[in-house]
mmCIF file with all atom_site columns, C-alpha atoms in Angstrom:
data_model
loop_
_atom_site.group_PDB
_atom_site.id
_atom_site.type_symbol
_atom_site.label_atom_id
_atom_site.label_alt_id
_atom_site.label_comp_id
_atom_site.label_asym_id
_atom_site.label_entity_id
_atom_site.label_seq_id
_atom_site.pdbx_PDB_ins_code
_atom_site.Cartn_x
_atom_site.Cartn_y
_atom_site.Cartn_z
_atom_site.occupancy
_atom_site.B_iso_or_equiv
_atom_site.pdbx_formal_charge
_atom_site.auth_seq_id
_atom_site.auth_comp_id
_atom_site.auth_asym_id
_atom_site.auth_atom_id
_atom_site.pdbx_PDB_model_num
ATOM 1   C CA . MET A 1 1   ? -4.131  -31.995 -13.879 1.00 46.00 ? 47  MET A CA 1
ATOM 2   C CA . ARG A 1 2   ? -6.595  -29.217 -14.693 1.00 47.00 ? 48  ARG A CA 1
ATOM 3   C CA . GLY A 1 3   ? -9.380  -31.043 -12.873 1.00 45.00 ? 49  GLY A CA 1
ATOM 4   C CA . LEU A 1 4   ? -7.384  -31.349 -9.649  1.00 38.00 ? 50  LEU A CA 1
ATOM 5   C CA . PRO A 1 5   ? -8.094  -27.797 -8.401  1.00 39.00 ? 51  PRO A CA 1
ATOM 6   C CA . ALA A 1 6   ? -11.790 -28.249 -9.182  1.00 40.00 ? 52  ALA A CA 1
ATOM 7   C CA . ILE A 1 7   ? -11.924 -31.507 -7.214  1.00 39.00 ? 53  ILE A CA 1
ATOM 8   C CA . ALA A 1 8   ? -10.104 -29.904 -4.296  1.00 36.00 ? 54  ALA A CA 1
ATOM 9   C CA . ALA A 1 9   ? -12.544 -26.964 -4.332  1.00 39.00 ? 55  ALA A CA 1
ATOM 10  C CA . LEU A 1 10  ? -15.518 -29.336 -4.321  1.00 36.00 ? 56  LEU A CA 1
ATOM 11  C CA . MET A 1 11  ? -14.057 -31.298 -1.413  1.00 41.00 ? 57  MET A CA 1
ATOM 12  C CA . LEU A 1 12  ? -13.512 -28.116 0.600   1.00 39.00 ? 58  LEU A CA 1
ATOM 13  C CA . ALA A 1 13  ? -17.019 -26.915 -0.205  1.00 42.00 ? 59  ALA A CA 1
ATOM 14  C CA . GLY A 1 14  ? -18.409 -30.254 0.959   1.00 44.00 ? 60  GLY A CA 1
ATOM 15  C CA . CYS A 1 15  ? -16.464 -30.019 4.210   1.00 46.00 ? 61  CYS A CA 1
ATOM 16  C CA . SER A 1 16  ? -17.578 -26.473 4.954   1.00 43.00 ? 62  SER A CA 1
ATOM 17  C CA . ALA A 1 17  ? -21.211 -27.257 4.138   1.00 43.00 ? 63  ALA A CA 1
ATOM 18  C CA . GLY A 1 18  ? -21.322 -29.719 7.030   1.00 44.00 ? 64  GLY A CA 1
ATOM 19  C CA . GLN A 1 19  ? -20.078 -27.096 9.472   1.00 46.00 ? 65  GLN A CA 1
ATOM 20  C CA . ASP A 1 20  ? -23.363 -25.168 9.289   1.00 44.00 ? 66  ASP A CA 1
ATOM 21  C CA . THR A 1 21  ? -25.273 -28.046 10.842  1.00 46.00 ? 67  THR A CA 1
ATOM 22  C CA . GLU A 1 22  ? -25.880 -28.174 14.568  1.00 48.00 ? 68  GLU A CA 1
ATOM 23  C CA . PRO A 1 23  ? -23.376 -30.386 16.442  1.00 49.00 ? 69  PRO A CA 1
ATOM 24  C CA . ALA A 1 24  ? -24.677 -33.665 17.803  1.00 67.00 ? 70  ALA A CA 1
ATOM 25  C CA . SER A 1 25  ? -25.565 -33.628 21.481  1.00 78.00 ? 71  SER A CA 1
ATOM 26  C CA . PRO A 1 26  ? -23.009 -35.280 23.757  1.00 82.00 ? 72  PRO A CA 1
ATOM 27  C CA . PRO A 1 27  ? -23.760 -38.801 25.014  1.00 89.00 ? 73  PRO A CA 1
ATOM 28  C CA . ALA A 1 28  ? -25.624 -39.207 28.302  1.00 90.00 ? 74  ALA A CA 1
ATOM 29  C CA . SER A 1 29  ? -24.668 -42.811 29.166  1.00 94.00 ? 75  SER A CA 1
ATOM 30  C CA . PHE A 1 30  ? -21.588 -44.538 30.537  1.00 97.00 ? 76  PHE A CA 1
ATOM 31  C CA . HIS A 1 31  ? -22.512 -47.881 28.922  1.00 97.00 ? 77  HIS A CA 1
ATOM 32  C CA . ILE A 1 32  ? -20.272 -49.341 26.203  1.00 97.00 ? 78  ILE A CA 1
ATOM 33  C CA . ASP A 1 33  ? -21.354 -52.538 24.473  1.00 96.00 ? 79  ASP A CA 1
ATOM 34  C CA . LYS A 1 34  ? -19.457 -54.510 21.860  1.00 95.00 ? 80  LYS A CA 1
ATOM 35  C CA . ALA A 1 35  ? -21.484 -53.097 18.956  1.00 94.00 ? 81  ALA A CA 1
ATOM 36  C CA . SER A 1 36  ? -20.660 -49.511 19.970  1.00 92.00 ? 82  SER A CA 1
ATOM 37  C CA . LEU A 1 37  ? -16.937 -50.214 19.533  1.00 91.00 ? 83  LEU A CA 1
ATOM 38  C CA . TYR A 1 38  ? -17.463 -49.985 15.767  1.00 89.00 ? 84  TYR A CA 1
ATOM 39  C CA . ARG A 1 39  ? -19.426 -46.710 15.684  1.00 89.00 ? 85  ARG A CA 1
ATOM 40  C CA . ALA A 1 40  ? -17.826 -43.725 13.982  1.00 88.00 ? 86  ALA A CA 1
ATOM 41  C CA . GLU A 1 41  ? -18.604 -41.542 17.013  1.00 91.00 ? 87  GLU A CA 1
ATOM 42  C CA . PRO A 1 42  ? -18.545 -42.801 20.634  1.00 93.00 ? 88  PRO A CA 1
ATOM 43  C CA . ASP A 1 43  ? -22.009 -43.076 22.152  1.00 92.00 ? 89  ASP A CA 1
ATOM 44  C CA . ASP A 1 44  ? -20.761 -43.078 25.751  1.00 96.00 ? 90  ASP A CA 1
ATOM 45  C CA . ILE A 1 45  ? -19.554 -40.227 27.949  1.00 96.00 ? 91  ILE A CA 1
ATOM 46  C CA . CYS A 1 46  ? -16.082 -41.579 28.767  1.00 97.00 ? 92  CYS A CA 1
ATOM 47  C CA . ARG A 1 47  ? -14.873 -42.248 25.202  1.00 96.00 ? 93  ARG A CA 1
ATOM 48  C CA . PHE A 1 48  ? -16.535 -39.005 24.054  1.00 95.00 ? 94  PHE A CA 1
ATOM 49  C CA . LYS A 1 49  ? -14.298 -37.145 26.543  1.00 94.00 ? 95  LYS A CA 1
ATOM 50  C CA . ASP A 1 50  ? -11.218 -39.336 25.975  1.00 96.00 ? 96  ASP A CA 1
ATOM 51  C CA . THR A 1 51  ? -10.982 -41.665 22.979  1.00 93.00 ? 97  THR A CA 1
ATOM 52  C CA . ALA A 1 52  ? -8.289  -43.793 24.675  1.00 95.00 ? 98  ALA A CA 1
ATOM 53  C CA . PHE A 1 53  ? -10.380 -44.410 27.832  1.00 97.00 ? 99  PHE A CA 1
ATOM 54  C CA . LEU A 1 54  ? -11.373 -48.006 27.041  1.00 97.00 ? 100 LEU A CA 1
ATOM 55  C CA . GLN A 1 55  ? -7.969  -48.931 25.655  1.00 96.00 ? 101 GLN A CA 1
ATOM 56  C CA . ARG A 1 56  ? -6.207  -47.796 28.842  1.00 97.00 ? 102 ARG A CA 1
ATOM 57  C CA . LEU A 1 57  ? -8.771  -49.586 30.995  1.00 97.00 ? 103 LEU A CA 1
ATOM 58  C CA . THR A 1 58  ? -8.434  -52.912 29.171  1.00 96.00 ? 104 THR A CA 1
ATOM 59  C CA . LEU A 1 59  ? -4.622  -52.705 29.277  1.00 96.00 ? 105 LEU A CA 1
ATOM 60  C CA . ARG A 1 60  ? -4.789  -52.004 33.006  1.00 97.00 ? 106 ARG A CA 1
ATOM 61  C CA . VAL A 1 61  ? -7.066  -55.009 33.596  1.00 97.00 ? 107 VAL A CA 1
ATOM 62  C CA . THR A 1 62  ? -5.214  -57.450 31.333  1.00 96.00 ? 108 THR A CA 1
ATOM 63  C CA . ALA A 1 63  ? -1.918  -56.612 33.076  1.00 95.00 ? 109 ALA A CA 1
ATOM 64  C CA . ALA A 1 64  ? -3.463  -57.764 36.371  1.00 96.00 ? 110 ALA A CA 1
ATOM 65  C CA . LEU A 1 65  ? -5.048  -61.021 35.191  1.00 95.00 ? 111 LEU A CA 1
ATOM 66  C CA . PRO A 1 66  ? -3.960  -64.199 36.981  1.00 92.00 ? 112 PRO A CA 1
ATOM 67  C CA . PRO A 1 67  ? -1.075  -66.156 35.419  1.00 91.00 ? 113 PRO A CA 1
ATOM 68  C CA . GLY A 1 68  ? -2.274  -68.626 32.791  1.00 90.00 ? 114 GLY A CA 1
ATOM 69  C CA . THR A 1 69  ? -5.222  -66.465 31.729  1.00 93.00 ? 115 THR A CA 1
ATOM 70  C CA . ARG A 1 70  ? -5.349  -66.181 27.949  1.00 93.00 ? 116 ARG A CA 1
ATOM 71  C CA . GLY A 1 71  ? -7.283  -63.906 25.639  1.00 92.00 ? 117 GLY A CA 1
ATOM 72  C CA . PHE A 1 72  ? -9.556  -60.949 26.231  1.00 94.00 ? 118 PHE A CA 1
ATOM 73  C CA . ASP A 1 73  ? -12.934 -60.750 24.492  1.00 96.00 ? 119 ASP A CA 1
ATOM 74  C CA . PHE A 1 74  ? -14.669 -57.501 25.479  1.00 97.00 ? 120 PHE A CA 1
ATOM 75  C CA . VAL A 1 75  ? -18.340 -57.924 26.464  1.00 98.00 ? 121 VAL A CA 1
ATOM 76  C CA . ASP A 1 76  ? -19.328 -54.536 27.927  1.00 98.00 ? 122 ASP A CA 1
ATOM 77  C CA . PHE A 1 77  ? -18.559 -51.693 30.294  1.00 98.00 ? 123 PHE A CA 1
ATOM 78  C CA . ASP A 1 78  ? -21.062 -49.966 32.538  1.00 97.00 ? 124 ASP A CA 1
ATOM 79  C CA . ALA A 1 79  ? -21.019 -47.512 35.409  1.00 97.00 ? 125 ALA A CA 1
ATOM 80  C CA . HIS A 1 80  ? -23.950 -47.360 37.798  1.00 94.00 ? 126 HIS A CA 1
ATOM 81  C CA . THR A 1 81  ? -24.863 -46.478 41.377  1.00 93.00 ? 127 THR A CA 1
ATOM 82  C CA . ALA A 1 82  ? -22.962 -48.762 43.746  1.00 90.00 ? 128 ALA A CA 1
ATOM 83  C CA . PRO A 1 83  ? -25.103 -51.421 45.466  1.00 86.00 ? 129 PRO A CA 1
ATOM 84  C CA . GLU A 1 84  ? -24.580 -49.782 48.855  1.00 81.00 ? 130 GLU A CA 1
ATOM 85  C CA . GLY A 1 85  ? -25.936 -46.558 47.327  1.00 82.00 ? 131 GLY A CA 1
ATOM 86  C CA . GLN A 1 86  ? -22.733 -44.659 48.028  1.00 85.00 ? 132 GLN A CA 1
ATOM 87  C CA . GLY A 1 87  ? -21.085 -43.361 44.883  1.00 93.00 ? 133 GLY A CA 1
ATOM 88  C CA . MET A 1 88  ? -20.793 -45.149 41.585  1.00 97.00 ? 134 MET A CA 1
ATOM 89  C CA . GLU A 1 89  ? -19.200 -48.398 40.484  1.00 97.00 ? 135 GLU A CA 1
ATOM 90  C CA . ALA A 1 90  ? -17.665 -49.271 37.111  1.00 97.00 ? 136 ALA A CA 1
ATOM 91  C CA . VAL A 1 91  ? -17.800 -52.854 35.822  1.00 98.00 ? 137 VAL A CA 1
ATOM 92  C CA . LEU A 1 92  ? -15.852 -54.164 32.821  1.00 98.00 ? 138 LEU A CA 1
ATOM 93  C CA . ARG A 1 93  ? -17.049 -57.596 31.643  1.00 98.00 ? 139 ARG A CA 1
ATOM 94  C CA . PHE A 1 94  ? -15.090 -59.828 29.273  1.00 98.00 ? 140 PHE A CA 1
ATOM 95  C CA . ARG A 1 95  ? -14.485 -63.449 28.326  1.00 97.00 ? 141 ARG A CA 1
ATOM 96  C CA . SER A 1 96  ? -11.118 -65.047 28.853  1.00 96.00 ? 142 SER A CA 1
ATOM 97  C CA . SER A 1 97  ? -9.683  -68.546 29.036  1.00 94.00 ? 143 SER A CA 1
ATOM 98  C CA . SER A 1 98  ? -8.033  -70.193 31.997  1.00 83.00 ? 144 SER A CA 1
ATOM 99  C CA . ALA A 1 99  ? -4.901  -72.361 31.778  1.00 77.00 ? 145 ALA A CA 1
ATOM 100 C CA . ASP A 1 100 ? -7.112  -75.387 30.955  1.00 81.00 ? 146 ASP A CA 1
ATOM 101 C CA . GLY A 1 101 ? -8.474  -73.549 27.885  1.00 84.00 ? 147 GLY A CA 1
ATOM 102 C CA . GLN A 1 102 ? -12.006 -73.183 29.244  1.00 88.00 ? 148 GLN A CA 1
ATOM 103 C CA . ALA A 1 103 ? -13.553 -69.837 28.212  1.00 92.00 ? 149 ALA A CA 1
ATOM 104 C CA . ARG A 1 104 ? -15.368 -68.065 31.015  1.00 94.00 ? 150 ARG A CA 1
ATOM 105 C CA . MET A 1 105 ? -17.046 -64.766 31.836  1.00 97.00 ? 151 MET A CA 1
ATOM 106 C CA . MET A 1 106 ? -14.878 -62.441 33.917  1.00 97.00 ? 152 MET A CA 1
ATOM 107 C CA . TYR A 1 107 ? -15.236 -58.969 35.400  1.00 98.00 ? 153 TYR A CA 1
ATOM 108 C CA . ALA A 1 108 ? -13.222 -56.117 36.900  1.00 98.00 ? 154 ALA A CA 1
ATOM 109 C CA . ALA A 1 109 ? -15.024 -53.580 39.101  1.00 98.00 ? 155 ALA A CA 1
ATOM 110 C CA . GLY A 1 110 ? -14.103 -50.509 41.107  1.00 97.00 ? 156 GLY A CA 1
ATOM 111 C CA . PRO A 1 111 ? -15.222 -47.095 42.353  1.00 96.00 ? 157 PRO A CA 1
ATOM 112 C CA . PHE A 1 112 ? -16.061 -44.669 39.552  1.00 97.00 ? 158 PHE A CA 1
ATOM 113 C CA . ASP A 1 113 ? -15.954 -40.871 39.351  1.00 97.00 ? 159 ASP A CA 1
ATOM 114 C CA . PRO A 1 114 ? -18.587 -39.794 36.789  1.00 96.00 ? 160 PRO A CA 1
ATOM 115 C CA . ALA A 1 115 ? -17.088 -36.304 36.410  1.00 96.00 ? 161 ALA A CA 1
ATOM 116 C CA . THR A 1 116 ? -13.701 -37.581 35.213  1.00 96.00 ? 162 THR A CA 1
ATOM 117 C CA . CYS A 1 117 ? -14.407 -41.249 34.291  1.00 97.00 ? 163 CYS A CA 1
ATOM 118 C CA . ALA A 1 118 ? -11.570 -42.219 36.671  1.00 96.00 ? 164 ALA A CA 1
ATOM 119 C CA . ILE A 1 119 ? -11.777 -45.712 38.138  1.00 97.00 ? 165 ILE A CA 1
ATOM 120 C CA . GLY A 1 120 ? -10.067 -46.463 41.434  1.00 96.00 ? 166 GLY A CA 1
ATOM 121 C CA . GLN A 1 121 ? -8.554  -49.747 42.584  1.00 96.00 ? 167 GLN A CA 1
ATOM 122 C CA . MET A 1 122 ? -10.480 -52.632 41.057  1.00 97.00 ? 168 MET A CA 1
ATOM 123 C CA . THR A 1 123 ? -11.156 -56.213 42.019  1.00 97.00 ? 169 THR A CA 1
ATOM 124 C CA . GLY A 1 124 ? -11.859 -58.860 39.435  1.00 97.00 ? 170 GLY A CA 1
ATOM 125 C CA . GLY A 1 125 ? -12.613 -62.474 38.942  1.00 95.00 ? 171 GLY A CA 1
ATOM 126 C CA . THR A 1 126 ? -14.826 -65.017 37.299  1.00 95.00 ? 172 THR A CA 1
ATOM 127 C CA . GLY A 1 127 ? -18.570 -64.575 36.988  1.00 95.00 ? 173 GLY A CA 1
ATOM 128 C CA . ALA A 1 128 ? -21.016 -62.147 35.425  1.00 94.00 ? 174 ALA A CA 1
ATOM 129 C CA . GLY A 1 129 ? -20.101 -59.324 37.816  1.00 95.00 ? 175 GLY A CA 1
ATOM 130 C CA . PRO A 1 130 ? -18.927 -58.583 41.341  1.00 95.00 ? 176 PRO A CA 1
ATOM 131 C CA . HIS A 1 131 ? -22.404 -58.988 42.859  1.00 94.00 ? 177 HIS A CA 1
ATOM 132 C CA . ALA A 1 132 ? -23.515 -62.018 40.839  1.00 94.00 ? 178 ALA A CA 1
ATOM 133 C CA . PRO A 1 133 ? -24.083 -65.258 42.742  1.00 94.00 ? 179 PRO A CA 1
ATOM 134 C CA . ASP A 1 134 ? -21.403 -67.018 40.666  1.00 92.00 ? 180 ASP A CA 1
ATOM 135 C CA . ALA A 1 135 ? -18.722 -64.339 41.243  1.00 95.00 ? 181 ALA A CA 1
ATOM 136 C CA . VAL A 1 136 ? -15.329 -65.470 42.554  1.00 94.00 ? 182 VAL A CA 1
ATOM 137 C CA . GLU A 1 137 ? -12.699 -62.774 43.136  1.00 94.00 ? 183 GLU A CA 1
ATOM 138 C CA . THR A 1 138 ? -9.336  -63.870 41.704  1.00 93.00 ? 184 THR A CA 1
ATOM 139 C CA . PHE A 1 139 ? -7.312  -60.697 41.082  1.00 95.00 ? 185 PHE A CA 1
ATOM 140 C CA . ARG A 1 140 ? -6.836  -57.016 41.956  1.00 96.00 ? 186 ARG A CA 1
ATOM 141 C CA . VAL A 1 141 ? -6.123  -54.125 39.607  1.00 94.00 ? 187 VAL A CA 1
ATOM 142 C CA . ALA A 1 142 ? -4.007  -51.282 40.959  1.00 88.00 ? 188 ALA A CA 1
ATOM 143 C CA . GLU A 1 143 ? -5.371  -47.762 40.940  1.00 84.00 ? 189 GLU A CA 1
ATOM 144 C CA . SER A 1 144 ? -4.483  -45.861 37.770  1.00 75.00 ? 190 SER A CA 1
ATOM 145 C CA . GLU A 1 145 ? -2.433  -42.696 37.819  1.00 66.00 ? 191 GLU A CA 1
ATOM 146 C CA . GLU A 1 146 ? -5.445  -40.742 36.495  1.00 60.00 ? 192 GLU A CA 1
ATOM 147 C CA . SER A 1 147 ? -7.688  -41.804 39.375  1.00 53.00 ? 193 SER A CA 1
ATOM 148 C CA . SER A 1 148 ? -5.092  -41.080 42.058  1.00 51.00 ? 194 SER A CA 1
ATOM 149 C CA . ALA A 1 149 ? -4.358  -37.568 40.778  1.00 49.00 ? 195 ALA A CA 1
#
């Protein structure tokens, strides 16, 4: 019992010693890959601002998947300049299985506000992305409350 206060003092000293160091610079990218899901600190802007960003997005997309779609294996998320050059576009890519059990690459994409990480109404389907030659649109994802506010 006598050692308990000493251990507590050492732990507090260790915590305060780290406070003198300069804080890490905030992330500069919107990209989230599967490996970054396991990092202690988010290395993307959206999860740095809001730790629940990706969770809310995946729940929003999975709720809109076509009937019979099973599973959700996250591949990546990226936001980039829209192909038409007007604004930005967010693309969530994942693997899922159809009713026949065949796993396939799928996507959900929509307009993206880089200041707030809000994503408007999305379209989704099979393929590597909305502009890929193999893309087939099969579902729509309603606009979130955050993006309509």
